[in-house]
CSV table of C-alpha atoms and ligand atoms in Angstrom, one decimal:
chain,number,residue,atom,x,y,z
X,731,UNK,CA,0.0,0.0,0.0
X,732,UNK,CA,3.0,2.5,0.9
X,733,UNK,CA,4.2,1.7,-2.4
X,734,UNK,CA,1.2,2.7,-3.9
X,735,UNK,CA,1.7,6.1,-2.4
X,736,UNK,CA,4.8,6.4,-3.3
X,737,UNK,CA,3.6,6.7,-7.0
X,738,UNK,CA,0.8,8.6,-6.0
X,739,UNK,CA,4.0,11.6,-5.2
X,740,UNK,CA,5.5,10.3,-8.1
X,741,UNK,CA,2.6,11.0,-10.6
X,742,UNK,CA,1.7,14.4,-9.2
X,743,UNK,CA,5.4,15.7,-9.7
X,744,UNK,CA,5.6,14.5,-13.1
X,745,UNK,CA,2.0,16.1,-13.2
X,746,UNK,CA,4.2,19.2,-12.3
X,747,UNK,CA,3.4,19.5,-8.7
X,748,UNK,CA,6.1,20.5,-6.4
X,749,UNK,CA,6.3,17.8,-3.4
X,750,UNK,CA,6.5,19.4,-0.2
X,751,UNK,CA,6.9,19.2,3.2
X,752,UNK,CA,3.3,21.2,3.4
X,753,UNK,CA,1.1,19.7,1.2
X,754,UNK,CA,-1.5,17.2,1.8
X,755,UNK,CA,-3.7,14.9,-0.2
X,756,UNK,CA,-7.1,14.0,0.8
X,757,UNK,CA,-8.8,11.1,-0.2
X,758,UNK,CA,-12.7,10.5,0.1
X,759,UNK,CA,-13.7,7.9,-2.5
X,760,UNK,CA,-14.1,4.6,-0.9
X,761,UNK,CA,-12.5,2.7,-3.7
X,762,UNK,CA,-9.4,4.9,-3.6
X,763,UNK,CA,-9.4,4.4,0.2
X,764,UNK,CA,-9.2,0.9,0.1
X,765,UNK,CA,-6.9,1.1,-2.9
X,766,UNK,CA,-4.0,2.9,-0.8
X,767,UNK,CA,-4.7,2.4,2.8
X,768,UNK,CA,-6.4,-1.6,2.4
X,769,UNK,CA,-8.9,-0.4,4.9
X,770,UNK,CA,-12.1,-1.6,4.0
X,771,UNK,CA,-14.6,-0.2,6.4
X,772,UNK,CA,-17.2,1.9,4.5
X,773,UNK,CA,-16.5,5.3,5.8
X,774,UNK,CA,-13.2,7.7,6.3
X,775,UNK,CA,-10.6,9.3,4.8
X,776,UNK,CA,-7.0,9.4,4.3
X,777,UNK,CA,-4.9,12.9,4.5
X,778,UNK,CA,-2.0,11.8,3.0
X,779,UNK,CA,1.3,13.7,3.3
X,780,UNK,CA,4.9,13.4,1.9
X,781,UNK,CA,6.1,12.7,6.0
X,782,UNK,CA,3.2,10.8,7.3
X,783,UNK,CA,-0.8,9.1,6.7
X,784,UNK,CA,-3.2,9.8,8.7
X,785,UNK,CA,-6.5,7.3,8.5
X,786,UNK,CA,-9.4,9.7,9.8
X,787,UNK,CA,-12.6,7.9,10.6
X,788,UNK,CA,-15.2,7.0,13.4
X,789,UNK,CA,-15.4,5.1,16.3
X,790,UNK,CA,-17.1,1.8,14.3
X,791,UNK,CA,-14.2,1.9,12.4
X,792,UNK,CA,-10.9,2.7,14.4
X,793,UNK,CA,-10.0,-0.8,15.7
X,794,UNK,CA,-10.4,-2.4,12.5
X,795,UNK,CA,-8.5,0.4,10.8
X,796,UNK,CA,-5.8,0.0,12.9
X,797,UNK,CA,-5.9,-3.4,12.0
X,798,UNK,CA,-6.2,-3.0,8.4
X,799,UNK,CA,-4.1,-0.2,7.5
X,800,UNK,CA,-0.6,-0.4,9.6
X,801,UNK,CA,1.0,2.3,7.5
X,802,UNK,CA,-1.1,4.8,9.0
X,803,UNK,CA,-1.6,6.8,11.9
X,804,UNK,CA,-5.6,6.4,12.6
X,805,UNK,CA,-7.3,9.3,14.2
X,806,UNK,CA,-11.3,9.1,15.6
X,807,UNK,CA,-13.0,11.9,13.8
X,808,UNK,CA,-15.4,12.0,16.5
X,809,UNK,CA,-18.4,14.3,16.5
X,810,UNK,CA,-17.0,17.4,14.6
X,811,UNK,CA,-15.0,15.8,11.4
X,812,UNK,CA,-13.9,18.8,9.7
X,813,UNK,CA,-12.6,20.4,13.6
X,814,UNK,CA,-10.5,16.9,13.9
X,815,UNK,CA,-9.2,16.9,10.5
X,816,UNK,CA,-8.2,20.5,11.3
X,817,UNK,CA,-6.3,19.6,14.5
X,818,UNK,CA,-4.6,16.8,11.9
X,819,UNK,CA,-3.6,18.9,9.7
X,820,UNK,CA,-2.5,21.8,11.4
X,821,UNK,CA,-0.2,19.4,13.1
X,822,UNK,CA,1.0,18.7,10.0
X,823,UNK,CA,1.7,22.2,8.7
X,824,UNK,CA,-0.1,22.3,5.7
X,825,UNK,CA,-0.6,25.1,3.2
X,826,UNK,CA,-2.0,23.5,0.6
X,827,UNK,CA,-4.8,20.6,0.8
X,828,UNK,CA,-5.5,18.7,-2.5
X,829,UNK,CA,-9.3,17.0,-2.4
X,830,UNK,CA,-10.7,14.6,-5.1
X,831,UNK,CA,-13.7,16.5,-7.3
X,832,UNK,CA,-14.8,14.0,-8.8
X,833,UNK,CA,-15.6,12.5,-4.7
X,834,UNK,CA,-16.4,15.3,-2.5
X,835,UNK,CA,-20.1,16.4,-2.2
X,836,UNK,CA,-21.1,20.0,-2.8
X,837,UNK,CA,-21.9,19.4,1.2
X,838,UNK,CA,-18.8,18.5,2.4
X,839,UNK,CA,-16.9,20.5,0.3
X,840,UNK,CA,-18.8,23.4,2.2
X,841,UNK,CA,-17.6,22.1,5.2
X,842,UNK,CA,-13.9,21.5,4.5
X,843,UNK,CA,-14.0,25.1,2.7
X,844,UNK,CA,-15.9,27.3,6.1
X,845,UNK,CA,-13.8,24.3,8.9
X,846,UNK,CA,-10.7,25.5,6.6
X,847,UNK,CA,-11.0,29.2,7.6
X,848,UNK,CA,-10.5,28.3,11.0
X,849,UNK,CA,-7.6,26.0,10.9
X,850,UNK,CA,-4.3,27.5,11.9
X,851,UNK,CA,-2.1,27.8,8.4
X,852,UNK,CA,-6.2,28.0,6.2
X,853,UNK,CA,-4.0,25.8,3.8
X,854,UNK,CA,-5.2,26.5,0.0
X,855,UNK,CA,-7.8,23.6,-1.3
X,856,UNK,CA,-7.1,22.6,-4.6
X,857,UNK,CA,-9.3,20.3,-6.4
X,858,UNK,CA,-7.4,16.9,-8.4
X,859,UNK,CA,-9.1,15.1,-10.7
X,860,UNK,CA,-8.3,11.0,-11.4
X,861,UNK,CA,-5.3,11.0,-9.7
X,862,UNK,CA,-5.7,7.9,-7.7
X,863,UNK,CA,-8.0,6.7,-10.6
X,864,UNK,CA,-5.1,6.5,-12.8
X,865,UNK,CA,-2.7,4.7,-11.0
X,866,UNK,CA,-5.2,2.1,-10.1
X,867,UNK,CA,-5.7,1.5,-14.0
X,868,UNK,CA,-2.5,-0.2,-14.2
X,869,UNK,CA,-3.2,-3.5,-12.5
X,870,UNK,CA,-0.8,-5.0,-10.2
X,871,UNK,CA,-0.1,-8.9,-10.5
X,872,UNK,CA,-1.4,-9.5,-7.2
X,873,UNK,CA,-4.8,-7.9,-8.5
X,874,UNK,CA,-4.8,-9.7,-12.4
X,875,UNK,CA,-4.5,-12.7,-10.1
X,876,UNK,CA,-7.9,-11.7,-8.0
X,877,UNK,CA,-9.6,-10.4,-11.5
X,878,UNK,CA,-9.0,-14.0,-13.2
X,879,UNK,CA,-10.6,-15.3,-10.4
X,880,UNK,CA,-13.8,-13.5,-10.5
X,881,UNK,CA,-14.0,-14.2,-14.3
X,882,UNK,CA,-13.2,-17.6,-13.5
X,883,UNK,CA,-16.9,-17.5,-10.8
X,884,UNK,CA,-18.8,-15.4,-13.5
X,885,UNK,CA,-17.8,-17.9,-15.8
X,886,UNK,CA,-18.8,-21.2,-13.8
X,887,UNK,CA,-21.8,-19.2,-13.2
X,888,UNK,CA,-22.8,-19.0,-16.6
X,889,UNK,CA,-22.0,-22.7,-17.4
X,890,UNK,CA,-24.4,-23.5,-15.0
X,891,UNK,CA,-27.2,-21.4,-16.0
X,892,UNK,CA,-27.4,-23.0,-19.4
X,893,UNK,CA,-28.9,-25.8,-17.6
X,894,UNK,CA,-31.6,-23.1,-16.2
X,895,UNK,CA,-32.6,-21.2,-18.8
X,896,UNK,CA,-35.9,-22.6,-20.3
X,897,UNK,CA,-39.2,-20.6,-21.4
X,898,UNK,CA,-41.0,-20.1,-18.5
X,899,UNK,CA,-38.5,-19.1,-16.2
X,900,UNK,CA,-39.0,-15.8,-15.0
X,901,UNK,CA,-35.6,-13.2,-15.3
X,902,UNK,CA,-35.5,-12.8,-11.2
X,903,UNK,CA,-35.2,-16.5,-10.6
X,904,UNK,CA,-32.1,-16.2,-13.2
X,905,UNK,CA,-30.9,-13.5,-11.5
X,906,UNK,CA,-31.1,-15.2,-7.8
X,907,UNK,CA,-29.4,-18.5,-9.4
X,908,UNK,CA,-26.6,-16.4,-11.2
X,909,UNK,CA,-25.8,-14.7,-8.0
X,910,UNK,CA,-26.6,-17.7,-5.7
X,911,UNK,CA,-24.2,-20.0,-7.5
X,912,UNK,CA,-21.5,-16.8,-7.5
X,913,UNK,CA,-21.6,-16.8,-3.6
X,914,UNK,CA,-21.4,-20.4,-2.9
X,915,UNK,CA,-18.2,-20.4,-5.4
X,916,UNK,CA,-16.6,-18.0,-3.2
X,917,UNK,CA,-17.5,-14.4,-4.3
X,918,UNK,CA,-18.2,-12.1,-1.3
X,919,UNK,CA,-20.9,-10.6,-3.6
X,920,UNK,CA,-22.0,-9.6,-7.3
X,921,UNK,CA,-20.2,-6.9,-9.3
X,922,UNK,CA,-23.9,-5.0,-9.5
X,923,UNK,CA,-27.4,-6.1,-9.7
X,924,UNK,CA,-27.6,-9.1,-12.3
X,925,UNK,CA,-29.1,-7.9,-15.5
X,926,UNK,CA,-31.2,-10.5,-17.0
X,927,UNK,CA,-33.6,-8.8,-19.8
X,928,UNK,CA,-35.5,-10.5,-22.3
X,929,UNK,CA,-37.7,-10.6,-25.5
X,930,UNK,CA,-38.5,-6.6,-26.1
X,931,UNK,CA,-36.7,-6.1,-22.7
X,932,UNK,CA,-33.5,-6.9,-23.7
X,933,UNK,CA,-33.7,-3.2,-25.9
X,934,UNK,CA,-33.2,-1.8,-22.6
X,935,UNK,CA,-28.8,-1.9,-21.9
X,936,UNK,CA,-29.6,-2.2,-18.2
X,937,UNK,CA,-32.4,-3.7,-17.8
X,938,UNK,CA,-32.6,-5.4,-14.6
X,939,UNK,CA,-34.2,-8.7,-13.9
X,940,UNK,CA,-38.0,-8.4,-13.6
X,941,UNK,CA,-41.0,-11.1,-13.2
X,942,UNK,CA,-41.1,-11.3,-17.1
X,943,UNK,CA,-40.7,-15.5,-18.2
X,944,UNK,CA,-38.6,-16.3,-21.0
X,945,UNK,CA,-40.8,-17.3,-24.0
X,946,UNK,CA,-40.3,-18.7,-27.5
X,947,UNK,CA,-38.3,-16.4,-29.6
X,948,UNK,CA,-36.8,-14.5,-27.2
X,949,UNK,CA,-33.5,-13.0,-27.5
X,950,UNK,CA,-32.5,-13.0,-23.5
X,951,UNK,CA,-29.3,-10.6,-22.4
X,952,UNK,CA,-27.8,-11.4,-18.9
X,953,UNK,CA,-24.9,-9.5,-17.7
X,954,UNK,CA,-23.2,-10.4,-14.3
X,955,UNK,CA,-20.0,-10.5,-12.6
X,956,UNK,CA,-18.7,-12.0,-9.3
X,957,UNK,CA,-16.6,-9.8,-6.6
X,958,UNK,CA,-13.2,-12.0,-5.5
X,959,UNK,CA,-11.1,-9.9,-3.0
X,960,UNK,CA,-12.3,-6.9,-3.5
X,961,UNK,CA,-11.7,-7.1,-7.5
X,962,UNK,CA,-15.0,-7.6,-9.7
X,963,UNK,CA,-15.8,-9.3,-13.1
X,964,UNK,CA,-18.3,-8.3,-15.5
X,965,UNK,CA,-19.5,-10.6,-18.5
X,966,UNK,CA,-22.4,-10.4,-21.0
X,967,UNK,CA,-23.8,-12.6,-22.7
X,968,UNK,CA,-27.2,-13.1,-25.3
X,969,UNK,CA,-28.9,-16.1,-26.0
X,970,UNK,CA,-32.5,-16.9,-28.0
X,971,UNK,CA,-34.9,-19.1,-26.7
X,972,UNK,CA,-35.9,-21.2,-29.8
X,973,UNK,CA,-37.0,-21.1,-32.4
X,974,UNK,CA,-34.6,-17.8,-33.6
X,975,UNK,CA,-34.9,-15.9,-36.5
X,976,UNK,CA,-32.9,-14.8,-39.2
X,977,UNK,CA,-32.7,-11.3,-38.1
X,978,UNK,CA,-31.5,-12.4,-34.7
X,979,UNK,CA,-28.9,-14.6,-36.1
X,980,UNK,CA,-28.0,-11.6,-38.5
X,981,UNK,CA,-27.9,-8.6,-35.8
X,982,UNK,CA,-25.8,-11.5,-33.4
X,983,UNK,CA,-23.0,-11.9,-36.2
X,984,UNK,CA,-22.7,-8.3,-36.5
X,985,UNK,CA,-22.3,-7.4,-32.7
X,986,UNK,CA,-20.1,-10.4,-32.7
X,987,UNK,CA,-17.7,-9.0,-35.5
X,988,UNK,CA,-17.6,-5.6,-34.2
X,989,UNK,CA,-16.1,-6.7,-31.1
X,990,UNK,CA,-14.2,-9.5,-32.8
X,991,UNK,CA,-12.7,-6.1,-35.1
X,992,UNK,CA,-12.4,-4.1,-31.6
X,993,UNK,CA,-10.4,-6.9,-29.3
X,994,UNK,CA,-8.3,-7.1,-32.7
X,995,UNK,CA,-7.0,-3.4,-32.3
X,996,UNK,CA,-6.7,-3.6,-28.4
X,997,UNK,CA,-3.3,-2.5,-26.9
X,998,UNK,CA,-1.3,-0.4,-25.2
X,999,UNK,CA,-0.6,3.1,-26.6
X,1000,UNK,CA,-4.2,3.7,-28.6
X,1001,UNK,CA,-6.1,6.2,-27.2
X,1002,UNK,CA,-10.1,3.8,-25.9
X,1003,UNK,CA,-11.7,6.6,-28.3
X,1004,UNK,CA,-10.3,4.9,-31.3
X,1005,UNK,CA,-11.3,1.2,-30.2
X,1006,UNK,CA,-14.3,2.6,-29.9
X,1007,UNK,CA,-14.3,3.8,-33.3
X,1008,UNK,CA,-13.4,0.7,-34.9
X,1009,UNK,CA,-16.5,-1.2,-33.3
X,1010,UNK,CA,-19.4,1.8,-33.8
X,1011,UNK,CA,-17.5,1.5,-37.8
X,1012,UNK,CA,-18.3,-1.5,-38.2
X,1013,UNK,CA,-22.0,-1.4,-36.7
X,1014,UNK,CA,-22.4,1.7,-38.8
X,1015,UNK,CA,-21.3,0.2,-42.1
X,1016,UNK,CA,-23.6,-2.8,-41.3
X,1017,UNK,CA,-26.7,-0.2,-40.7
X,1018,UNK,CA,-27.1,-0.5,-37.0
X,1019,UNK,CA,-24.8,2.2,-35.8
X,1020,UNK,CA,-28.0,4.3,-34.2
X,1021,UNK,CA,-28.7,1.6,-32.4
X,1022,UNK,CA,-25.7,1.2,-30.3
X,1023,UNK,CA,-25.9,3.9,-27.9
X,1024,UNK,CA,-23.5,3.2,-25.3
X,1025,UNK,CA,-19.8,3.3,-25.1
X,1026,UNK,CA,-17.8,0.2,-26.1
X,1027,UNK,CA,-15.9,-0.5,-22.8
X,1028,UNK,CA,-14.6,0.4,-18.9
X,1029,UNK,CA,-12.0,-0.3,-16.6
X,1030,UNK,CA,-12.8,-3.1,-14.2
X,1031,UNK,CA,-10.8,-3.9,-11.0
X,1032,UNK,CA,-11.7,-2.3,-7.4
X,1033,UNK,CA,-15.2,-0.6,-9.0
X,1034,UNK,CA,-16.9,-2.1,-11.5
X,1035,UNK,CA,-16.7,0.9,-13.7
X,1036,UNK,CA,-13.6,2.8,-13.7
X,1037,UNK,CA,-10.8,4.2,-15.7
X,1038,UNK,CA,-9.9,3.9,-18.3
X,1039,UNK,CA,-13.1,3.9,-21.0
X,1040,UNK,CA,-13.0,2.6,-24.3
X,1041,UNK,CA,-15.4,5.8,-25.0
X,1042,UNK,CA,-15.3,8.7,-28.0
X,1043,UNK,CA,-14.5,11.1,-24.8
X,1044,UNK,CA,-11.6,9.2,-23.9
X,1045,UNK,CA,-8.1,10.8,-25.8
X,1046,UNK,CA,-5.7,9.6,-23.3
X,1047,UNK,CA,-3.5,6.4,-24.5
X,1048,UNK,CA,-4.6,2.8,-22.8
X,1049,UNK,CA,-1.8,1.7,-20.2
X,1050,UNK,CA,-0.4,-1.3,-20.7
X,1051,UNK,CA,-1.5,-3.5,-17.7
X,1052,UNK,CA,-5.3,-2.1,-17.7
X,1053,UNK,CA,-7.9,-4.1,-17.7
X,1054,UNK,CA,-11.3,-3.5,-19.9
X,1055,UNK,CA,-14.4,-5.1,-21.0
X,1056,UNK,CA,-15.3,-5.1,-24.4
X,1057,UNK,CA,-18.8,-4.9,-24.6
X,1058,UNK,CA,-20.8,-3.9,-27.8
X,1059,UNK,CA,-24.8,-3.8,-28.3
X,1060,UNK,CA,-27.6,-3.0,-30.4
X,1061,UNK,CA,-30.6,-2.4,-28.8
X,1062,UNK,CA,-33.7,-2.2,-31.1
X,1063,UNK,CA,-36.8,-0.9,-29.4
X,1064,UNK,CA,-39.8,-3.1,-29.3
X,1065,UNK,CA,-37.6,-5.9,-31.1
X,1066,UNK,CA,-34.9,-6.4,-28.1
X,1067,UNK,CA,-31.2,-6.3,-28.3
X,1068,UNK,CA,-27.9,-7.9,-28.0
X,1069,UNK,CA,-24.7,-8.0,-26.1
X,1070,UNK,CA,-21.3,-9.5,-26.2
X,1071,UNK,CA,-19.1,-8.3,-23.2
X,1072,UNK,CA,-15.7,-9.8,-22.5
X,1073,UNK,CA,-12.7,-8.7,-20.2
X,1074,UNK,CA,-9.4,-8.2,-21.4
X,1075,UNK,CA,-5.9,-7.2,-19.9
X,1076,UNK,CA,-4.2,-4.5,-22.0
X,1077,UNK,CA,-0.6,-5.6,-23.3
X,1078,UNK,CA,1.9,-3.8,-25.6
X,1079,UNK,CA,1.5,-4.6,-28.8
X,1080,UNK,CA,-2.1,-6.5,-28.0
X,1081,UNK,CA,-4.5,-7.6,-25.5
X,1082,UNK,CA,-5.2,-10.8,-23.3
X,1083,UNK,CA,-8.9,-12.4,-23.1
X,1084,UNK,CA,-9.4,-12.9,-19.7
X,1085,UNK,CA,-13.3,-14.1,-20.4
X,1086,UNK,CA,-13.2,-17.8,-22.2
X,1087,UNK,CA,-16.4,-19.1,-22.3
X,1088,UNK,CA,-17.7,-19.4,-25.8
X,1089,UNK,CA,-19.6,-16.3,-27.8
X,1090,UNK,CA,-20.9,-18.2,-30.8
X,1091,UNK,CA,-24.8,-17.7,-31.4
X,1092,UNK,CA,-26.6,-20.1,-28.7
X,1093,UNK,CA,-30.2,-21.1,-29.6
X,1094,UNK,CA,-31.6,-22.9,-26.2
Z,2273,ZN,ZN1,-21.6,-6.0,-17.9
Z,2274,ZN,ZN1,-19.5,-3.7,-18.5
């Protein structure tokens, strides 16, 4: 974890910050948190200096804190946060306080900004955007080892489910099954709420499991992942409940291709907005480009969602060592949709599947 800080200094000065003595970094979004400190209680922060770490939470929390994260000096932020994290870093001589913008609420921002005026040095705030964000893109070992894992339980998951799915079977009992067998194979949770959508349901991208039953001549989209040690999966997959049309088959093929063409093009040093481009191409070109209206991938590790995105906003180049799903849809309202969502680590020169479970067109 200390190491992890230690390139959280060394990003910011090659960012062009000067690393002093008197300047802090606060941290406030949970995954962060847990990212450099491996506390995992749901509440805190960490004031990070060049010196020394403070962990500042609340009395459910301090034992286990102490216990979690050793690097750190733990402080009980009692009734009056802001006052204690004052005391903290007044001790601590700070002039200038970065915060994460993209974590803070409006409302605690407020109350860092009026608490600051009454701390001893009123150290400067200065927001930061993504800075944690982007060093937890480029996965350790340790953590490719604990992603594999929960591809490997999404994975068994889905094997299993094959058995399951028949018409008649309503989407929430899939969804229970999915996440029922995940448990029992080890994952402390799932990823996010299972999607299972089907027949004109599966138009919607997230469209979570309802009391609809699968009928003939559905096309059925279930998305899912597994949470091993903290690290998540995330997999999609579409099937059609017999008998399928030609149309179906068609629309498949073409969502198949496109990310077929986009895990092609994967690897380090491309910027996601062009892997994007290569899959909305290709969906274009084949006539359904309007109806893929979603971006082609995200970062998966500690949150579900998180840098970097395989999105048209996204310029910056992909880091070797991320790891991102690939996940293109059409979604045709009032006829349904279909998805194709693997994970993949980020090499030079390439990518590695992580997901292995078979993609072709599955009529059950
Ligand atoms: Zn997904
Ligand atoms: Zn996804």
């Amino acid at each position: 974890m200390l190491k992890r800080i230690g390139r959280l200094w060394s990003y910011l000065e090659e960012k062009g910050c000067l690393i002093e003595e008197n300047l802090g970094f606060l941290v406030s979004d949970p995954a962060n948190r847990l990212y450099l400190s491996g506390f995992t209680g749901e509440s805190g922060y960490l004031l990070l200096t060049p010196q020394k770490n403070w962990l500042l939470t609340d009395g459910r929390f301090t034992e286990q804190a102490r216990e979690e994260a050793p690097g750190f000096e733990v402080v009980d932020l009692g009734r009056k946060p802001f006052e204690k994290m004052g005391e903290v870093v007044a001790r601590a001589g700070l002039r200038e306080l970065y915060f994460e913008e993209e974590a803070l609420t409006v409302s605690a921002y407020r109350r860092l900004e009026e608490a600051v005026k009454n701390w001893p040095q009123k150290p400067v705030l200065k927001p930061a955007s993504a800075v944690v964000e982007k060093l937890r893109a480029v996965k350790e070992p340790e953590e490719l080892g604990y992603i594999q894992q929960a591809v490997v339980i999404a994975e068994a998951a889905w094997e299993h489910i094959l058995e399951y799915l028949k018409p008649g079977v309503k989407e929430k009992d899939v969804a229970l099954e999915l996440e029922y067998f995940m448990r029992k194979r080890g994952a402390t949770a799932a990823s996010f709420p299972v999607i299972v959508a089907s027949g004109p349901r599966s138009a919607l991208p997230h469209g979570r499991a309802e009391d609809r039953k699968l009928k003939p001549g559905d096309l059925v989209v279930l998305d899912f992942g597994a949470v091993y040690h903290g690290y998540c999966s995330d997999l999609t997959r579409t099937v059609a409940v017999a008998p399928a049309t030609d149309e179906q088959r068609k629309i498949y093929k073409a969502v198949l291709k496109a990310q077929e063409e986009a895990l092609q093009a994967l690897r380090a040093g491309l910027p996601g907005r062009e892997i994007d481009a290569l899959a909305r191409r290709y969906l274009e070109e084949a006539g359904l480009g309007d109806y893929f209206s979603h971006s082609l991938g995200h970062g998966v590790g500690l949150s579900v969602h998180e840098k970097p995105t395989l999105s048209w906003r996204e310029e910056d180049p992909l880091p070797a060592r991320a790891v991102v799903t690939v996940e293109p849809g059409v979604y045709i309202p009032g006829w349904g949709g279909v998805r194709i969502e693997d994970m993949a680590v980020v090499e030079e020169g390439g990518c590695r599947l992580l997901t292995k479970i078979s993609k072709g067109f599955l009529e059950i």
